[in-house]
Each structure stands twice: as C-alpha cells, then as structure tokens.
C-alpha cells in the first residue's frame, strides 16, 4: 500500500515539473492548498502520533518535540547553506549562473523526496489512517518539489535534458523510499522520534517555502482560503480515521 500510494507522489512531482515549463496563473492556489495540507498533517496528525509513540523525555522535554525542533532547524540550515553557496557562485560567475549550483540544489531535493517516501512507509507501519494523512501531505508538497527541481536545475544554465533527468530522479525517489520500508519494521520509539523529526522539516517547508511563495505575487483571499481548506481537510481525514 505504501509503495502504491507513493506512486501518487511520483505523478505529482512530474506534474510540478510540467507546470514549471508551462506556468499558469493558478499556481498560487495549488501552493496555498499544499501549504494547508502540510500544516494540518504536522499539527493534527504527525505530532500527536509522534508524542504518543516516542514516549521518553530528555531533560523534561518529550524526545519527539526535541527532534521536531531539530528537523525544523536542519531544514533551515540546509536551505541557508545552499543559499550561501548560490550567492558565492553568483558573485564569481558572470550573470550569476553556475550549473553545478543548480545540480547540487536539485540533488538535495531528490534526497529530501527519498526521505518523504520513507516517511510514507513508516506512517503506514503505524496505521492506515496515519499513512493516508502523511501521504496526502507528501503528495501535496511534491508538486512544489517537482516545480522547484526543474526550475533550480534549468535556471542555473543546465540543459533541458539535465533538468528533466533530475525531475525524473526526484519523482522516483519517494517510491524507492517507500519500498525500502518493506524490508524492515521500525520499533515504536524510534518511529515516533522519526515522525517528530520529519514533522519539523515538513513544517519548515510549509512555513518558509511554500506558503510565502504562494502569497508572494498573488496575496489573494482565494489563496488563503485554499490554505485553510487544506488544513480543514486533514482535520476531516484524522477524524474519520479515528
């Protein structure tokens, strides 16, 4: 089931890359909805389940919450390091276009997508309801992943062939990540900690990347309504699963 659901992430990633080549004026609505879905999954499903499964405390703080903060900070650190490298190369290269920077950033997206697949598989080990909720969040934000992977590769001067190759690698990564969880079962404690860590990284992507991008050029009421609708939909999914 996890691998089958991960195929949705594969298709959504390709859709994001296709949209990157043919940008429409409705992209902000899709990103707004994706941000709401991700926020809902983190706050209404991932964190409660992580706290229940992890159990242990470290200096009075639940281990799942510590790893939630660690996941958020690590995602922020990776983004800042990539931004600093882009700035450095941009200062050195004519026009600020260094193909290696685009490939490095796209490769980071591929690694991130593989961990998305592991999260889907791990969530299905907890239960079907959790698996569906996490899969919805992953599938929703994989549109942005596909869009950004193609854009990052091509905007730094790489040929269209390379951009498409990185897009397909990013699309296949969640399926391979989900398939890897068929080979092992994660114990409940470490599983709760991983879900907390993944939730922190997911929240960073929603709050620092996807939602600002959705409202950047189109700060419309409809975009905000899509975000609220995404979070409300996850609330409904969690309620039905319970």
mmCIF file of C-alpha atoms in Angstrom:
data_model
loop_
_atom_site.group_PDB
_atom_site.id
_atom_site.type_symbol
_atom_site.label_atom_id
_atom_site.label_comp_id
_atom_site.label_asym_id
_atom_site.label_seq_id
_atom_site.Cartn_x
_atom_site.Cartn_y
_atom_site.Cartn_z
ATOM 1 C CA UNK A 1 0.000 0.000 0.000
ATOM 2 C CA UNK A 2 2.809 2.424 0.894
ATOM 3 C CA UNK A 3 4.527 1.899 -2.468
ATOM 4 C CA UNK A 4 1.200 2.204 -4.322
ATOM 5 C CA UNK A 5 0.410 5.478 -2.549
ATOM 6 C CA UNK A 6 3.946 6.743 -3.237
ATOM 7 C CA UNK A 7 3.143 6.488 -6.939
ATOM 8 C CA UNK A 8 0.859 9.469 -6.334
ATOM 9 C CA UNK A 9 3.912 11.424 -5.209
ATOM 10 C CA UNK A 10 5.683 10.289 -8.398
ATOM 11 C CA UNK A 11 2.887 11.646 -10.583
ATOM 12 C CA UNK A 12 2.517 14.879 -8.597
ATOM 13 C CA UNK A 13 6.246 15.571 -8.877
ATOM 14 C CA UNK A 14 6.080 15.174 -12.638
ATOM 15 C CA UNK A 15 3.042 17.453 -12.711
ATOM 16 C CA UNK A 16 5.023 20.089 -10.818
ATOM 17 C CA UNK A 17 7.884 19.842 -13.304
ATOM 18 C CA UNK A 18 5.466 20.072 -16.228
ATOM 19 C CA UNK A 19 3.904 23.173 -14.655
ATOM 20 C CA UNK A 20 7.382 24.703 -14.274
ATOM 21 C CA UNK A 21 7.646 24.626 -18.056
ATOM 22 C CA UNK A 22 4.134 25.997 -18.542
ATOM 23 C CA UNK A 23 3.496 28.263 -15.571
ATOM 24 C CA UNK A 24 -0.139 29.265 -15.192
ATOM 25 C CA UNK A 25 -1.694 31.999 -13.092
ATOM 26 C CA UNK A 26 -3.345 29.400 -10.814
ATOM 27 C CA UNK A 27 -0.117 28.026 -9.357
ATOM 28 C CA UNK A 28 -0.541 30.131 -6.200
ATOM 29 C CA UNK A 29 -3.819 28.362 -5.399
ATOM 30 C CA UNK A 30 -2.189 24.928 -5.666
ATOM 31 C CA UNK A 31 0.697 26.014 -3.442
ATOM 32 C CA UNK A 32 -1.720 27.551 -0.926
ATOM 33 C CA UNK A 33 -3.640 24.284 -0.716
ATOM 34 C CA UNK A 34 -0.395 22.295 -0.411
ATOM 35 C CA UNK A 35 0.759 24.501 2.472
ATOM 36 C CA UNK A 36 -2.536 23.987 4.295
ATOM 37 C CA UNK A 37 -2.364 20.219 3.860
ATOM 38 C CA UNK A 38 1.173 20.134 5.209
ATOM 39 C CA UNK A 39 0.306 22.338 8.191
ATOM 40 C CA UNK A 40 -2.689 20.163 9.014
ATOM 41 C CA UNK A 41 -0.708 16.934 8.848
ATOM 42 C CA UNK A 42 2.053 18.242 11.103
ATOM 43 C CA UNK A 43 -0.154 19.826 13.764
ATOM 44 C CA UNK A 44 -3.125 17.475 13.768
ATOM 45 C CA UNK A 45 -1.620 14.084 12.999
ATOM 46 C CA UNK A 46 2.167 13.765 12.955
ATOM 47 C CA UNK A 47 2.953 15.496 16.244
ATOM 48 C CA UNK A 48 0.222 13.803 18.333
ATOM 49 C CA UNK A 49 1.254 10.391 16.995
ATOM 50 C CA UNK A 50 4.965 11.125 17.474
ATOM 51 C CA UNK A 51 4.385 12.176 21.083
ATOM 52 C CA UNK A 52 2.366 9.027 21.758
ATOM 53 C CA UNK A 53 4.874 6.668 20.132
ATOM 54 C CA UNK A 54 8.169 8.188 21.325
ATOM 55 C CA UNK A 55 7.200 8.457 24.981
ATOM 56 C CA UNK A 56 10.611 9.249 26.510
ATOM 57 C CA UNK A 57 11.614 12.681 27.761
ATOM 58 C CA UNK A 58 15.039 14.339 27.624
ATOM 59 C CA UNK A 59 15.587 16.965 30.329
ATOM 60 C CA UNK A 60 11.852 17.311 30.804
ATOM 61 C CA UNK A 61 11.020 17.686 27.093
ATOM 62 C CA UNK A 62 9.464 14.860 25.020
ATOM 63 C CA UNK A 63 12.042 13.376 22.656
ATOM 64 C CA UNK A 64 9.633 13.744 19.735
ATOM 65 C CA UNK A 65 9.405 17.502 20.302
ATOM 66 C CA UNK A 66 13.180 17.853 20.503
ATOM 67 C CA UNK A 67 13.514 16.064 17.183
ATOM 68 C CA UNK A 68 10.683 18.167 15.780
ATOM 69 C CA UNK A 69 12.752 21.279 16.522
ATOM 70 C CA UNK A 70 15.871 19.546 15.181
ATOM 71 C CA UNK A 71 14.102 18.726 11.921
ATOM 72 C CA UNK A 72 12.941 22.319 11.537
ATOM 73 C CA UNK A 73 16.427 23.687 12.226
ATOM 74 C CA UNK A 74 18.143 21.188 9.933
ATOM 75 C CA UNK A 75 15.841 22.115 7.050
ATOM 76 C CA UNK A 76 16.598 25.777 7.748
ATOM 77 C CA UNK A 77 20.348 25.094 7.906
ATOM 78 C CA UNK A 78 20.360 23.190 4.616
ATOM 79 C CA UNK A 79 18.435 25.988 2.915
ATOM 80 C CA UNK A 80 20.805 28.662 4.267
ATOM 81 C CA UNK A 81 23.892 26.696 3.203
ATOM 82 C CA UNK A 82 22.514 26.287 -0.308
ATOM 83 C CA UNK A 83 21.604 29.982 -0.422
ATOM 84 C CA UNK A 84 25.100 30.958 0.715
ATOM 85 C CA UNK A 85 26.678 28.736 -1.915
ATOM 86 C CA UNK A 86 24.431 30.181 -4.599
ATOM 87 C CA UNK A 87 25.368 33.715 -3.518
ATOM 88 C CA UNK A 88 29.079 32.881 -3.559
ATOM 89 C CA UNK A 89 28.926 31.381 -7.030
ATOM 90 C CA UNK A 90 26.688 34.148 -8.244
ATOM 91 C CA UNK A 91 29.271 36.708 -7.179
ATOM 92 C CA UNK A 92 32.004 34.866 -9.019
ATOM 93 C CA UNK A 93 30.303 33.820 -12.229
ATOM 94 C CA UNK A 94 29.169 36.158 -14.994
ATOM 95 C CA UNK A 95 25.414 36.531 -14.784
ATOM 96 C CA UNK A 96 25.314 34.551 -11.536
ATOM 97 C CA UNK A 97 24.556 31.254 -13.320
ATOM 98 C CA UNK A 98 26.599 28.249 -12.204
ATOM 99 C CA UNK A 99 25.250 24.883 -13.441
ATOM 100 C CA UNK A 100 26.812 22.964 -10.531
ATOM 101 C CA UNK A 101 24.821 25.018 -8.017
ATOM 102 C CA UNK A 102 21.570 24.087 -9.713
ATOM 103 C CA UNK A 103 22.517 20.406 -9.804
ATOM 104 C CA UNK A 104 23.515 20.460 -6.124
ATOM 105 C CA UNK A 105 20.241 22.056 -5.108
ATOM 106 C CA UNK A 106 18.262 19.615 -7.256
ATOM 107 C CA UNK A 107 20.186 16.660 -5.768
ATOM 108 C CA UNK A 108 19.216 17.890 -2.298
ATOM 109 C CA UNK A 109 15.579 17.877 -3.433
ATOM 110 C CA UNK A 110 15.980 14.267 -4.599
ATOM 111 C CA UNK A 111 17.374 13.225 -1.208
ATOM 112 C CA UNK A 112 14.556 15.016 0.535
ATOM 113 C CA UNK A 113 11.992 13.228 -1.658
ATOM 114 C CA UNK A 114 13.516 9.841 -0.793
ATOM 115 C CA UNK A 115 13.013 10.608 2.893
ATOM 116 C CA UNK A 116 9.422 11.577 2.070
ATOM 117 C CA UNK A 117 8.928 8.041 0.797
ATOM 118 C CA UNK A 118 10.443 6.578 3.961
ATOM 119 C CA UNK A 119 8.008 8.719 5.959
ATOM 120 C CA UNK A 120 5.064 7.313 3.982
ATOM 121 C CA UNK A 121 6.217 3.752 4.638
ATOM 122 C CA UNK A 122 6.876 4.461 8.317
ATOM 123 C CA UNK A 123 3.451 6.071 8.711
ATOM 124 C CA UNK A 124 1.730 3.016 7.215
ATOM 125 C CA UNK A 125 3.547 0.913 9.791
ATOM 126 C CA UNK A 126 1.712 2.943 12.435
ATOM 127 C CA UNK A 127 -1.682 2.536 10.751
ATOM 128 C CA UNK A 128 -3.695 3.123 7.617
ATOM 129 C CA UNK A 129 -5.113 6.458 8.769
ATOM 130 C CA UNK A 130 -1.683 7.845 9.584
ATOM 131 C CA UNK A 131 -0.318 6.545 6.300
ATOM 132 C CA UNK A 132 -3.045 8.230 4.265
ATOM 133 C CA UNK A 133 -2.609 11.553 6.093
ATOM 134 C CA UNK A 134 1.174 11.612 5.634
ATOM 135 C CA UNK A 135 0.822 10.512 2.017
ATOM 136 C CA UNK A 136 -1.583 13.390 1.345
ATOM 137 C CA UNK A 137 0.919 15.877 2.749
ATOM 138 C CA UNK A 138 3.795 14.390 0.767
ATOM 139 C CA UNK A 139 1.791 14.229 -2.462
ATOM 140 C CA UNK A 140 0.614 17.824 -1.961
ATOM 141 C CA UNK A 141 4.055 19.304 -1.491
ATOM 142 C CA UNK A 142 5.652 17.114 -4.159
ATOM 143 C CA UNK A 143 4.024 19.403 -6.703
ATOM 144 C CA UNK A 144 6.254 22.172 -5.340
ATOM 145 C CA UNK A 145 9.221 19.761 -5.232
ATOM 146 C CA UNK A 146 8.846 18.915 -8.911
ATOM 147 C CA UNK A 147 8.364 22.562 -9.812
ATOM 148 C CA UNK A 148 11.436 23.627 -7.848
ATOM 149 C CA UNK A 149 13.647 20.739 -9.003
ATOM 150 C CA UNK A 150 13.112 21.560 -12.671
ATOM 151 C CA UNK A 151 13.382 25.300 -12.056
ATOM 152 C CA UNK A 152 16.554 25.084 -9.936
ATOM 153 C CA UNK A 153 18.290 22.889 -12.496
ATOM 154 C CA UNK A 154 17.353 24.921 -15.548
ATOM 155 C CA UNK A 155 17.661 28.431 -14.130
ATOM 156 C CA UNK A 156 21.378 27.898 -13.423
ATOM 157 C CA UNK A 157 22.174 27.174 -17.042
ATOM 158 C CA UNK A 158 21.776 23.392 -17.221
ATOM 159 C CA UNK A 159 20.401 21.900 -20.433
ATOM 160 C CA UNK A 160 16.749 20.860 -20.578
ATOM 161 C CA UNK A 161 17.870 17.226 -20.746
ATOM 162 C CA UNK A 162 19.610 17.524 -17.366
ATOM 163 C CA UNK A 163 16.645 19.320 -15.846
ATOM 164 C CA UNK A 164 14.309 16.537 -16.973
ATOM 165 C CA UNK A 165 16.704 13.869 -15.664
ATOM 166 C CA UNK A 166 16.745 15.500 -12.212
ATOM 167 C CA UNK A 167 12.952 15.829 -12.337
ATOM 168 C CA UNK A 168 12.503 12.112 -13.011
ATOM 169 C CA UNK A 169 15.013 11.251 -10.261
ATOM 170 C CA UNK A 170 13.050 13.424 -7.845
ATOM 171 C CA UNK A 171 9.782 11.745 -8.912
ATOM 172 C CA UNK A 172 11.169 8.211 -8.444
ATOM 173 C CA UNK A 173 12.787 8.935 -5.064
ATOM 174 C CA UNK A 174 9.589 8.711 -2.914
ATOM 175 C CA UNK A 175 8.656 5.361 -4.481
ATOM 176 C CA UNK A 176 12.102 3.929 -3.725
ATOM 177 C CA UNK A 177 11.997 5.375 -0.201
ATOM 178 C CA UNK A 178 8.599 3.814 0.497
ATOM 179 C CA UNK A 179 9.727 0.485 -0.961
ATOM 180 C CA UNK A 180 12.739 0.423 1.378
ATOM 181 C CA UNK A 181 10.421 0.294 4.418
ATOM 182 C CA UNK A 182 9.069 -3.054 3.208
ATOM 183 C CA UNK A 183 12.425 -4.557 4.183
ATOM 184 C CA UNK A 184 12.273 -3.584 7.866
ATOM 185 C CA UNK A 185 9.897 -2.593 10.668
ATOM 186 C CA UNK A 186 10.778 0.471 12.713
ATOM 187 C CA UNK A 187 10.277 -0.005 16.505
ATOM 188 C CA UNK A 188 7.633 2.257 18.033
ATOM 189 C CA UNK A 189 10.018 4.542 19.966
ATOM 190 C CA UNK A 190 12.396 5.369 17.085
ATOM 191 C CA UNK A 191 9.381 5.583 14.772
ATOM 192 C CA UNK A 192 7.841 8.282 16.965
ATOM 193 C CA UNK A 193 11.117 10.196 17.008
ATOM 194 C CA UNK A 194 11.438 9.976 13.233
ATOM 195 C CA UNK A 195 7.881 11.210 12.738
ATOM 196 C CA UNK A 196 8.652 14.156 15.021
ATOM 197 C CA UNK A 197 11.810 14.970 13.065
ATOM 198 C CA UNK A 198 10.019 14.679 9.741
ATOM 199 C CA UNK A 199 7.207 16.881 11.051
ATOM 200 C CA UNK A 200 9.673 19.659 11.869
ATOM 201 C CA UNK A 201 11.188 19.553 8.390
ATOM 202 C CA UNK A 202 7.729 19.448 6.812
ATOM 203 C CA UNK A 203 6.563 22.453 8.826
ATOM 204 C CA UNK A 204 9.625 24.426 7.747
ATOM 205 C CA UNK A 205 8.926 23.689 4.088
ATOM 206 C CA UNK A 206 5.316 24.809 4.516
ATOM 207 C CA UNK A 207 6.011 27.938 6.561
ATOM 208 C CA UNK A 208 9.246 29.152 4.983
ATOM 209 C CA UNK A 209 8.979 27.977 1.384
ATOM 210 C CA UNK A 210 5.568 27.014 0.071
ATOM 211 C CA UNK A 211 3.217 29.481 1.787
ATOM 212 C CA UNK A 212 5.441 32.550 1.217
ATOM 213 C CA UNK A 213 5.780 31.512 -2.427
ATOM 214 C CA UNK A 214 2.000 31.088 -2.729
ATOM 215 C CA UNK A 215 1.350 34.611 -1.404
ATOM 216 C CA UNK A 216 4.363 36.347 -2.947
ATOM 217 C CA UNK A 217 2.828 37.544 -6.198
ATOM 218 C CA UNK A 218 -0.813 36.722 -5.503
ATOM 219 C CA UNK A 219 -1.728 37.733 -1.921
ATOM 220 C CA UNK A 220 -5.356 36.941 -2.760
ATOM 221 C CA UNK A 221 -8.143 35.882 -0.410
ATOM 222 C CA UNK A 222 -8.635 32.770 -2.537
ATOM 223 C CA UNK A 223 -5.078 31.615 -1.756
ATOM 224 C CA UNK A 224 -5.712 31.966 1.978
ATOM 225 C CA UNK A 225 -8.997 30.081 1.643
ATOM 226 C CA UNK A 226 -7.171 27.234 -0.108
ATOM 227 C CA UNK A 227 -4.693 27.059 2.791
ATOM 228 C CA UNK A 228 -7.499 26.931 5.363
ATOM 229 C CA UNK A 229 -9.325 24.323 3.273
ATOM 230 C CA UNK A 230 -6.192 22.153 3.169
ATOM 231 C CA UNK A 231 -5.807 22.189 6.951
ATOM 232 C CA UNK A 232 -9.536 21.570 7.453
ATOM 233 C CA UNK A 233 -9.417 18.614 5.055
ATOM 234 C CA UNK A 234 -6.671 16.966 7.102
ATOM 235 C CA UNK A 235 -8.781 17.528 10.245
ATOM 236 C CA UNK A 236 -11.576 15.644 8.476
ATOM 237 C CA UNK A 237 -9.223 12.839 7.435
ATOM 238 C CA UNK A 238 -7.906 12.475 11.003
ATOM 239 C CA UNK A 239 -11.437 12.475 12.423
ATOM 240 C CA UNK A 240 -12.644 9.783 10.005
ATOM 241 C CA UNK A 241 -9.527 7.659 10.610
ATOM 242 C CA UNK A 242 -10.117 7.749 14.369
#
